[in-house]
mmCIF file of C-alpha atoms in Angstrom:
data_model
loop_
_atom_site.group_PDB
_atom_site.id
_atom_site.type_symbol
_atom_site.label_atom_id
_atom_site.label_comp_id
_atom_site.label_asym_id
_atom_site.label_seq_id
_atom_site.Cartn_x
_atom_site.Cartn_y
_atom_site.Cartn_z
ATOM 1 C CA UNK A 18 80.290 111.113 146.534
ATOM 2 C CA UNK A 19 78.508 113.232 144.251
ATOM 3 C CA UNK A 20 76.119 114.781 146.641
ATOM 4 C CA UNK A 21 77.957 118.150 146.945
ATOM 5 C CA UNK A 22 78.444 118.344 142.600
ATOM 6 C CA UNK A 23 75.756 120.770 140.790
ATOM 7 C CA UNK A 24 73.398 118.907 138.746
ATOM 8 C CA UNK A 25 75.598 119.890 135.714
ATOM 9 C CA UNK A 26 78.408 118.785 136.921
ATOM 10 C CA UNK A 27 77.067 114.966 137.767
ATOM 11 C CA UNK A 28 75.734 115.190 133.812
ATOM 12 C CA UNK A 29 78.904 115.808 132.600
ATOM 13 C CA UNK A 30 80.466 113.048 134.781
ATOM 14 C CA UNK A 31 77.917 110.709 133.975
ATOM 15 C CA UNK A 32 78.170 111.448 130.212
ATOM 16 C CA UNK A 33 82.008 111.240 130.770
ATOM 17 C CA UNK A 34 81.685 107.918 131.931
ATOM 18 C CA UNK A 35 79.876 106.368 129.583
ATOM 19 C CA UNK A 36 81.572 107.841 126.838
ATOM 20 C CA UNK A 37 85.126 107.134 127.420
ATOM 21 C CA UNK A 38 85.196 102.998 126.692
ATOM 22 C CA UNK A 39 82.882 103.476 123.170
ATOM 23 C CA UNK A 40 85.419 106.597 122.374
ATOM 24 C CA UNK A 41 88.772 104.913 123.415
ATOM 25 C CA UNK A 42 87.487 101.613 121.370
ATOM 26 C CA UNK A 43 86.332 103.913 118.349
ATOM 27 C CA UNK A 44 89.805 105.493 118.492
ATOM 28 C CA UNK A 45 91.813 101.993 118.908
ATOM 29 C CA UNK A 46 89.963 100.318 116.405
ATOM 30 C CA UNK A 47 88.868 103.300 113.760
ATOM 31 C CA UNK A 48 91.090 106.130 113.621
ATOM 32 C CA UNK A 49 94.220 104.742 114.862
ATOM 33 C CA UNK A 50 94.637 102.175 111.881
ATOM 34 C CA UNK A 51 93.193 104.972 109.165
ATOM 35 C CA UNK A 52 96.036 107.349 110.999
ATOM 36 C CA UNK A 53 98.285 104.024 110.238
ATOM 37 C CA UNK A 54 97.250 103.361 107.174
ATOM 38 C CA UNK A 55 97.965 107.144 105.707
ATOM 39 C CA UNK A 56 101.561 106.739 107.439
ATOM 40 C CA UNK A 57 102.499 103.531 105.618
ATOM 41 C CA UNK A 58 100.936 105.121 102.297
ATOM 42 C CA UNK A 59 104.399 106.859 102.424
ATOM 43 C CA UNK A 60 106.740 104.055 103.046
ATOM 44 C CA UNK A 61 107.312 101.111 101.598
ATOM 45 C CA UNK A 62 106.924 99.211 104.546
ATOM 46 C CA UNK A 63 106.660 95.101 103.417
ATOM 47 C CA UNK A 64 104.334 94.553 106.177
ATOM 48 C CA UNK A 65 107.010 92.337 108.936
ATOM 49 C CA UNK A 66 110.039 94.176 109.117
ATOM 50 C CA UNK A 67 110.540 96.441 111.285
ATOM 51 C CA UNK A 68 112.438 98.549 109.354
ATOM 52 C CA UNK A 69 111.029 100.622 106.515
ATOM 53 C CA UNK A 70 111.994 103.624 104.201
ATOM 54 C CA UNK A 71 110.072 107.012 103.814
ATOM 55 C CA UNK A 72 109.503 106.952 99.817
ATOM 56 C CA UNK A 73 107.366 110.311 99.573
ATOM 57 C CA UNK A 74 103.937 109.980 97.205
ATOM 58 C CA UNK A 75 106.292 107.525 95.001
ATOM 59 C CA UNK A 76 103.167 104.794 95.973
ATOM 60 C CA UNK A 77 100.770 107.299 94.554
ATOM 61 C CA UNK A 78 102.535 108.257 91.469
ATOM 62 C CA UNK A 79 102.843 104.249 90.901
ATOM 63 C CA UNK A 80 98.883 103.746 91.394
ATOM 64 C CA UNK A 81 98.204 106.514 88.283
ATOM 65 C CA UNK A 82 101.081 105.624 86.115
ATOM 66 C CA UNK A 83 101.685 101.922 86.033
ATOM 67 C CA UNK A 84 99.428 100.319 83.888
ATOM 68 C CA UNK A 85 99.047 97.265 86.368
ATOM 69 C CA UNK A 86 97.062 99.268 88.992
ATOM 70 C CA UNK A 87 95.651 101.807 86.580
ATOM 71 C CA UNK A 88 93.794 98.987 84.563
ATOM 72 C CA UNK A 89 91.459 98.283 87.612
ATOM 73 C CA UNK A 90 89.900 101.791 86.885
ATOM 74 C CA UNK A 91 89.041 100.687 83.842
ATOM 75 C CA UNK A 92 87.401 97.433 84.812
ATOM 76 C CA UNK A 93 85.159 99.365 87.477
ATOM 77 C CA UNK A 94 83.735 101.162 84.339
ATOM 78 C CA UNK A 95 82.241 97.772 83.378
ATOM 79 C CA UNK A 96 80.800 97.314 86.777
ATOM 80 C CA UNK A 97 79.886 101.340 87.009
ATOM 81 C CA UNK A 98 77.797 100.277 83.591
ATOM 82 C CA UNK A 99 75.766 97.106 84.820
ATOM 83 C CA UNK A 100 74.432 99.686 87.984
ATOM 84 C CA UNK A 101 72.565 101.490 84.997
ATOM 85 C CA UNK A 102 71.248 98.294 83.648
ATOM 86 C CA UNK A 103 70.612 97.082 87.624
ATOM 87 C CA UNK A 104 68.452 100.470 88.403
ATOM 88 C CA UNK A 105 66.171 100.162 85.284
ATOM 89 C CA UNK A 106 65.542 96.633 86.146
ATOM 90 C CA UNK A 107 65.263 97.183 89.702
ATOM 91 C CA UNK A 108 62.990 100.646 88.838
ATOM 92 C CA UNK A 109 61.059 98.733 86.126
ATOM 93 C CA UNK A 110 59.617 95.583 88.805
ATOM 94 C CA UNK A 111 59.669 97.949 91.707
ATOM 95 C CA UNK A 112 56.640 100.314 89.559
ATOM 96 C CA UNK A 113 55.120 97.134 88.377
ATOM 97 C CA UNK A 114 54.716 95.638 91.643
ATOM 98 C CA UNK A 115 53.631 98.825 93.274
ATOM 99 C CA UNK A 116 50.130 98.571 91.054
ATOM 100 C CA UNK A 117 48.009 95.632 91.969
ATOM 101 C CA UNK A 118 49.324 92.775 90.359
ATOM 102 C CA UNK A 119 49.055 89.053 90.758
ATOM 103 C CA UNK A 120 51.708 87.275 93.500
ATOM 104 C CA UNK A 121 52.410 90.827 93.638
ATOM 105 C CA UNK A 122 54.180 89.462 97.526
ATOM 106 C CA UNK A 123 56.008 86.291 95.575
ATOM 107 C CA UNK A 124 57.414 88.564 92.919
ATOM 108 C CA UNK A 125 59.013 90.731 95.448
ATOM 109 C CA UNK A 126 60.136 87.914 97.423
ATOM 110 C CA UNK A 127 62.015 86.379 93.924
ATOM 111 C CA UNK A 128 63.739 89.330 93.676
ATOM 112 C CA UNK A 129 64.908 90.414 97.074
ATOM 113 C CA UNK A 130 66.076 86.470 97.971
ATOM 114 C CA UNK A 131 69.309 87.047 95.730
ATOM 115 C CA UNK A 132 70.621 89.711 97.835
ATOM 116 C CA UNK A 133 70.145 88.035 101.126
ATOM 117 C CA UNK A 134 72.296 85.088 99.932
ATOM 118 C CA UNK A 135 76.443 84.901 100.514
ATOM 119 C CA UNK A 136 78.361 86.221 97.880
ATOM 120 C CA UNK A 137 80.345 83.067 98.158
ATOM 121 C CA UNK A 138 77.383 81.189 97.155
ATOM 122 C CA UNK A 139 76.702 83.651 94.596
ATOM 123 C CA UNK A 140 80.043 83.028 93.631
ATOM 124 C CA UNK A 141 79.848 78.841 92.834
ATOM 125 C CA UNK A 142 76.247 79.296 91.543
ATOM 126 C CA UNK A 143 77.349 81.494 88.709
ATOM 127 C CA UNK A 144 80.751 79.156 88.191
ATOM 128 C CA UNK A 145 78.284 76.658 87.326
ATOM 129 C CA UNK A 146 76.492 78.963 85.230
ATOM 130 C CA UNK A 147 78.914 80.458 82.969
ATOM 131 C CA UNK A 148 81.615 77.244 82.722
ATOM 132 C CA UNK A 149 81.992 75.389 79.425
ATOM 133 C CA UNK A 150 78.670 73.375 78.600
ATOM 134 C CA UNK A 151 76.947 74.933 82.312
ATOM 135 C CA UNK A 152 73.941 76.188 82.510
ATOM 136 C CA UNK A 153 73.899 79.496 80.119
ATOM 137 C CA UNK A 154 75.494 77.593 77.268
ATOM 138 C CA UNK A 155 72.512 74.519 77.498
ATOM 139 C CA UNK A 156 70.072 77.514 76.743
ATOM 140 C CA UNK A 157 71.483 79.089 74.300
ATOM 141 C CA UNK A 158 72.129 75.361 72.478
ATOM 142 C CA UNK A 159 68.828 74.716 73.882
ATOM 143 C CA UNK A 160 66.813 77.934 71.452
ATOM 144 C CA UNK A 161 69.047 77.172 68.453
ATOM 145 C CA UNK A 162 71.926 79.587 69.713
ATOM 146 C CA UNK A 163 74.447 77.431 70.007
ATOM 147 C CA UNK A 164 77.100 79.474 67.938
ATOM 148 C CA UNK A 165 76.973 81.760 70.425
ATOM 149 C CA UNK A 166 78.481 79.762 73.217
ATOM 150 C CA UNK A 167 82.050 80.571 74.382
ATOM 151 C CA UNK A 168 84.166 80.590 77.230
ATOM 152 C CA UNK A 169 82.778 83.205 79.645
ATOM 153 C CA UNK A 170 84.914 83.466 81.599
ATOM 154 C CA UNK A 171 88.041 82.719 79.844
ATOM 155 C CA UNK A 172 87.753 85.637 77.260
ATOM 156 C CA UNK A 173 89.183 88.512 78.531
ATOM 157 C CA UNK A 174 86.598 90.860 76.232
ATOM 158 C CA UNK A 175 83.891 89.537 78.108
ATOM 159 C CA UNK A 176 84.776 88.045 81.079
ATOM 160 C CA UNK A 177 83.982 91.652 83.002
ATOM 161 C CA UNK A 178 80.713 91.463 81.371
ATOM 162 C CA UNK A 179 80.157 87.895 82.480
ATOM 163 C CA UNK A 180 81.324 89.221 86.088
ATOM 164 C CA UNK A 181 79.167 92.534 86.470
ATOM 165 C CA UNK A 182 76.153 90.846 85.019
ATOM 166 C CA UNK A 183 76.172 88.309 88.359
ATOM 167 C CA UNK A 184 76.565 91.567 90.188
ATOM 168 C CA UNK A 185 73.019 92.783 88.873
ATOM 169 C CA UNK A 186 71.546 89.483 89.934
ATOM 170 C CA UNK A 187 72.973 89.744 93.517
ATOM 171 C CA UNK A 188 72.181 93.625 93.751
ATOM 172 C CA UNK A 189 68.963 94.223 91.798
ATOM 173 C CA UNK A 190 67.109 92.781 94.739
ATOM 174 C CA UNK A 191 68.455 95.964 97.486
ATOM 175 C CA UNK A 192 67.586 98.765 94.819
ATOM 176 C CA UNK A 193 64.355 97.239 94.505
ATOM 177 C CA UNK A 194 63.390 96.917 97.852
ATOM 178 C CA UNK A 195 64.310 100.852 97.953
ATOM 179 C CA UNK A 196 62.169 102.068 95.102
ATOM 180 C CA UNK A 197 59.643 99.933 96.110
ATOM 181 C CA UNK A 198 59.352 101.797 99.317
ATOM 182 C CA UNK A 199 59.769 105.009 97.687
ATOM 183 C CA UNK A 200 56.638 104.402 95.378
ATOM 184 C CA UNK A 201 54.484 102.944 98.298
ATOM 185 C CA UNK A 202 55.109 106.223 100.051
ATOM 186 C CA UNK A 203 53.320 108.281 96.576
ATOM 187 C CA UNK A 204 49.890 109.446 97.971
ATOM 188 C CA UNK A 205 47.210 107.176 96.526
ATOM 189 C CA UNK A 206 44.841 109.944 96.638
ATOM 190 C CA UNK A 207 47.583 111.583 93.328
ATOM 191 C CA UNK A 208 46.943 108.779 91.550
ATOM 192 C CA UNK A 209 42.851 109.090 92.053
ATOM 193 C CA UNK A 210 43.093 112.346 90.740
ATOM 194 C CA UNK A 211 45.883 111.369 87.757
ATOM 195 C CA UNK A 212 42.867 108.627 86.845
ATOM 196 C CA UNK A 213 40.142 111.376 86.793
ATOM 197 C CA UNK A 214 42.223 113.204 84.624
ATOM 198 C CA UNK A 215 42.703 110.217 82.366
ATOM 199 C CA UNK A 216 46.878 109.610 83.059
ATOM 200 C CA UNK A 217 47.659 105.856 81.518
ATOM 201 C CA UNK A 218 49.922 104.142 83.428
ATOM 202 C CA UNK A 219 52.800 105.555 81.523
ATOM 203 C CA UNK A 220 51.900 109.149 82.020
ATOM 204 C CA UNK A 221 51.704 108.361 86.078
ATOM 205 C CA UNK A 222 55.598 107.153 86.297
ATOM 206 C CA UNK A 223 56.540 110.035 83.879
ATOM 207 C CA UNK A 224 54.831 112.981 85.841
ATOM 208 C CA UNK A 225 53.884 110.904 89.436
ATOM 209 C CA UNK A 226 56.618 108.521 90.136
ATOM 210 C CA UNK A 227 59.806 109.946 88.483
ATOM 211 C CA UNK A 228 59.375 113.557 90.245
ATOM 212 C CA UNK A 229 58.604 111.818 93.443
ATOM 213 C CA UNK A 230 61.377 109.465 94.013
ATOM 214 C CA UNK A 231 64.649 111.865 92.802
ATOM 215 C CA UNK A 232 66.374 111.598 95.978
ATOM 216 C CA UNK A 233 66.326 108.043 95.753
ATOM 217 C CA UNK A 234 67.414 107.930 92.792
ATOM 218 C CA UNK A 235 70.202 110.298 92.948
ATOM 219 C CA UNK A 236 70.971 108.030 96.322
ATOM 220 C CA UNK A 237 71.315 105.070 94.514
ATOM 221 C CA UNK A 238 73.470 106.533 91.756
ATOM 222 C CA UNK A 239 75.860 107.666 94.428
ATOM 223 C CA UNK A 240 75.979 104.192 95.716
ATOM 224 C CA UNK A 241 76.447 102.714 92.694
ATOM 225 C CA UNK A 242 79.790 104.561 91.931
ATOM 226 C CA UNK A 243 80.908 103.708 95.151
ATOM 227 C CA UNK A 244 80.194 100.160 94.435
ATOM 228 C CA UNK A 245 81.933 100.051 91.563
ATOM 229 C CA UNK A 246 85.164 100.708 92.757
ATOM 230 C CA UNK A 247 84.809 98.398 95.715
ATOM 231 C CA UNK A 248 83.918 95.300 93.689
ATOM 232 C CA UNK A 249 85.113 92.292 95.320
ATOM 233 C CA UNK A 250 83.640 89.114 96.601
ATOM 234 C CA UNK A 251 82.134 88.027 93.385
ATOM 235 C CA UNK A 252 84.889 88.557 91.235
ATOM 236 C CA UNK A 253 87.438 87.258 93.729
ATOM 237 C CA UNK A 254 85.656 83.518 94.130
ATOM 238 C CA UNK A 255 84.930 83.132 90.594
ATOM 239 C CA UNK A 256 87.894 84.189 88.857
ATOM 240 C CA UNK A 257 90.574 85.848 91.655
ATOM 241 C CA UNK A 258 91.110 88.362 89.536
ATOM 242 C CA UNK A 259 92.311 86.373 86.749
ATOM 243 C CA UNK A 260 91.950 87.236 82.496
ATOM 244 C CA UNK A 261 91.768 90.921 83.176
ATOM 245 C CA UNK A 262 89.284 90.563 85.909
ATOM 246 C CA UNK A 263 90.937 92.341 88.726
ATOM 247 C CA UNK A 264 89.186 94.903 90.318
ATOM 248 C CA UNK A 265 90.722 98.026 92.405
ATOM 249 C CA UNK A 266 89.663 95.874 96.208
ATOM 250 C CA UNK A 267 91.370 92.315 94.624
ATOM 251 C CA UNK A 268 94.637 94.386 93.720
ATOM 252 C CA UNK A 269 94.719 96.014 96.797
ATOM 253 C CA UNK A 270 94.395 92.857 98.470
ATOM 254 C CA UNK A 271 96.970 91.177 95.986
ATOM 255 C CA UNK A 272 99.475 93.738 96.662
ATOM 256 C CA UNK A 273 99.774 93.360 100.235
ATOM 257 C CA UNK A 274 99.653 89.985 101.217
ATOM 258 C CA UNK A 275 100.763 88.371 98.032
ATOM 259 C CA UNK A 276 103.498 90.453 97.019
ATOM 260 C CA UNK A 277 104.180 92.102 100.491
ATOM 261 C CA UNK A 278 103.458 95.778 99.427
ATOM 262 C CA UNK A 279 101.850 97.112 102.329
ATOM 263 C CA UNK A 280 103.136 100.856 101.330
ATOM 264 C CA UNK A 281 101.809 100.411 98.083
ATOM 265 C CA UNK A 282 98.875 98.760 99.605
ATOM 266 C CA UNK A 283 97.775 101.070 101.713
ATOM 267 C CA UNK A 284 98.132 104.166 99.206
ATOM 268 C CA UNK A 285 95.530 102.152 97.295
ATOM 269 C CA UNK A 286 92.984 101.861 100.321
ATOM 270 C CA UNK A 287 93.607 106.104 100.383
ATOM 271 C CA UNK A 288 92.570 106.349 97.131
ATOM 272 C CA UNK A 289 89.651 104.390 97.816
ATOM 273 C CA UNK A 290 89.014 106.028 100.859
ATOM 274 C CA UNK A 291 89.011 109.177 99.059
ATOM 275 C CA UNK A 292 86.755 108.656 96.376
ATOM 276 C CA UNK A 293 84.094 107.446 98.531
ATOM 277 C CA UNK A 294 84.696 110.451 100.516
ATOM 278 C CA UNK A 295 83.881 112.189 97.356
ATOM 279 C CA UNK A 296 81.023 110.058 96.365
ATOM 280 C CA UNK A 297 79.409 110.580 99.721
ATOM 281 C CA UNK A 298 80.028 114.873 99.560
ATOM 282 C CA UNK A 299 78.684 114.801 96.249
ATOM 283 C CA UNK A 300 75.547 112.576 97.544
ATOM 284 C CA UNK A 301 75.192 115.580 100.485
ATOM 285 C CA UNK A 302 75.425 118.469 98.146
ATOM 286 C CA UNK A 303 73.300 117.038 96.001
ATOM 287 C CA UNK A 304 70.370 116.321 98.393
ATOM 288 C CA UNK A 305 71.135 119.220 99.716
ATOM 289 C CA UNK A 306 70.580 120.756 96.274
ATOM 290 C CA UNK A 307 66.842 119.544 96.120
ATOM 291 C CA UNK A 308 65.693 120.783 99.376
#
């Protein structure tokens, strides 16, 4: 059949072929609901009828100026904080570890195993944790701080706290594991010479390990931002966005099947889209930058 086709010609067929079921399922299954999801952005579609009105950006100008949706901004800023506190820790074990150290290979396990377990489970562990008389208000009763104990996740000043300090358990482990690797791949013949010259230990992460590993740095800084605003499972098991705990993905999620807003809905999941959009162009330009 293809005997009498040019050699370029069978390539193209054959790349045809193989091509069309990935790129019709990639189309059917990616870029047809996104194209969706922009079109209901502008309706206010309830997510059953078949009917539904064209309402202009009224879904967007509701997002930015109703205090109900705009609060979730605010609570990513909690979560956007803990990332700081979640690099320096993850930083801080990751250089340790890279020297030789004792159970050097158990350390790292300790603090990887968090991040391969289910958020769900996540979820009950830290329920059990932070409830009245649990487990973090036996310690603090247990060291003679027992004045400090208080519903953790009942008040809403510190509930978010409570909420984006389980994060940092969970995540710690995945920034880790990527510094980790970043230091391992530091020349050990730098640090030879930084001993000749009489660098501490201190003096080799300022001038050795800091310069070294920027990108990764500036990669997970992008990713935390992004994570931020897509905080979900952990706050939706252990509190369903309850007390002022509702985060930008749980409102979302709350708007359109509990209260039937998939217009509104979906103008929230374009915002998100967009901002990781952002995130990730910012992430390019700034590695970019650096070479």
């Amino acid at each position: 059949m293809f005997k009498n086709l040019s050699y370029k010609a069978q390539r193209r067929i054959i790349i045809i072929a193989f091509s069309i079921i990935p790129v019709a399922l990639l189309i059917t299954f990616a870029y047809l609901p996104v194209f969706n999801m922009f079109k209901y952005s502008f309706t206010n579609w309830n997510g059953y009828s078949k009917a539904y009105d064209n309402v202009g950006f009224e879904n967007y100008k509701t997002i930015f100026t109703d205090s109900k949706y705009f609060t979730v901004f605010k609570v990513a800023l909690y979560y956007f904080g803990a990332t700081f506190v979640q690099m320096g820790l993850a930083l801080y074990f990751a250089t340790i570890l890279s020297f030789k150290t004792w159970f050097k290979n158990f350390f790292k396990g300790v603090l990887f195993f968090p991040f391969l377990l289910n958020g769900v489970a996540i979820g009950f562990i830290f329920l059990f944790f932070f409830r009245g008389d649990g487990t973090l208000d036996t310690i603090l009763q247990f060291i003679g701080l027992g004045d400090f104990t208080q519903g953790w996740l009942l008040n809403p000043k510190i509930i978010n706290i409570s909420l984006s300090g389980a994060s940092v358990w969970r995540y710690m482990g995945f920034n880790f594991i990527i510094f980790l690797g970043a230091i391992s791949s530091i020349g050990k013949d730098i640090y030879e010479a930084a001993d000749i010259d009489g660098a501490n230990r201190w003096h080799q992460f300022v001038h050795i390990i800091i310069p070294s590993i920027q990108k990764i740095l500036q990669l997970n800084l992008i990713l935390a931002i992004s994570g931020a605003i897509s905080a979900f499972d952990i706050p939706y098991i252990m509190t369903n966005g309850s007390n002022g705990s509702n985060t930008f993905v749980i409102q979302t999620v709350t708007t359109a099947f509990k209260y039937n807003k998939l217009g509104l809905a979906s103008a929230m999941a374009v915002v998100l889209l967009i901002i990781v959009v952002l995130v990730t162009v910012l992430q390019k330009a700034l590695i970019k930058e650096e070479k």
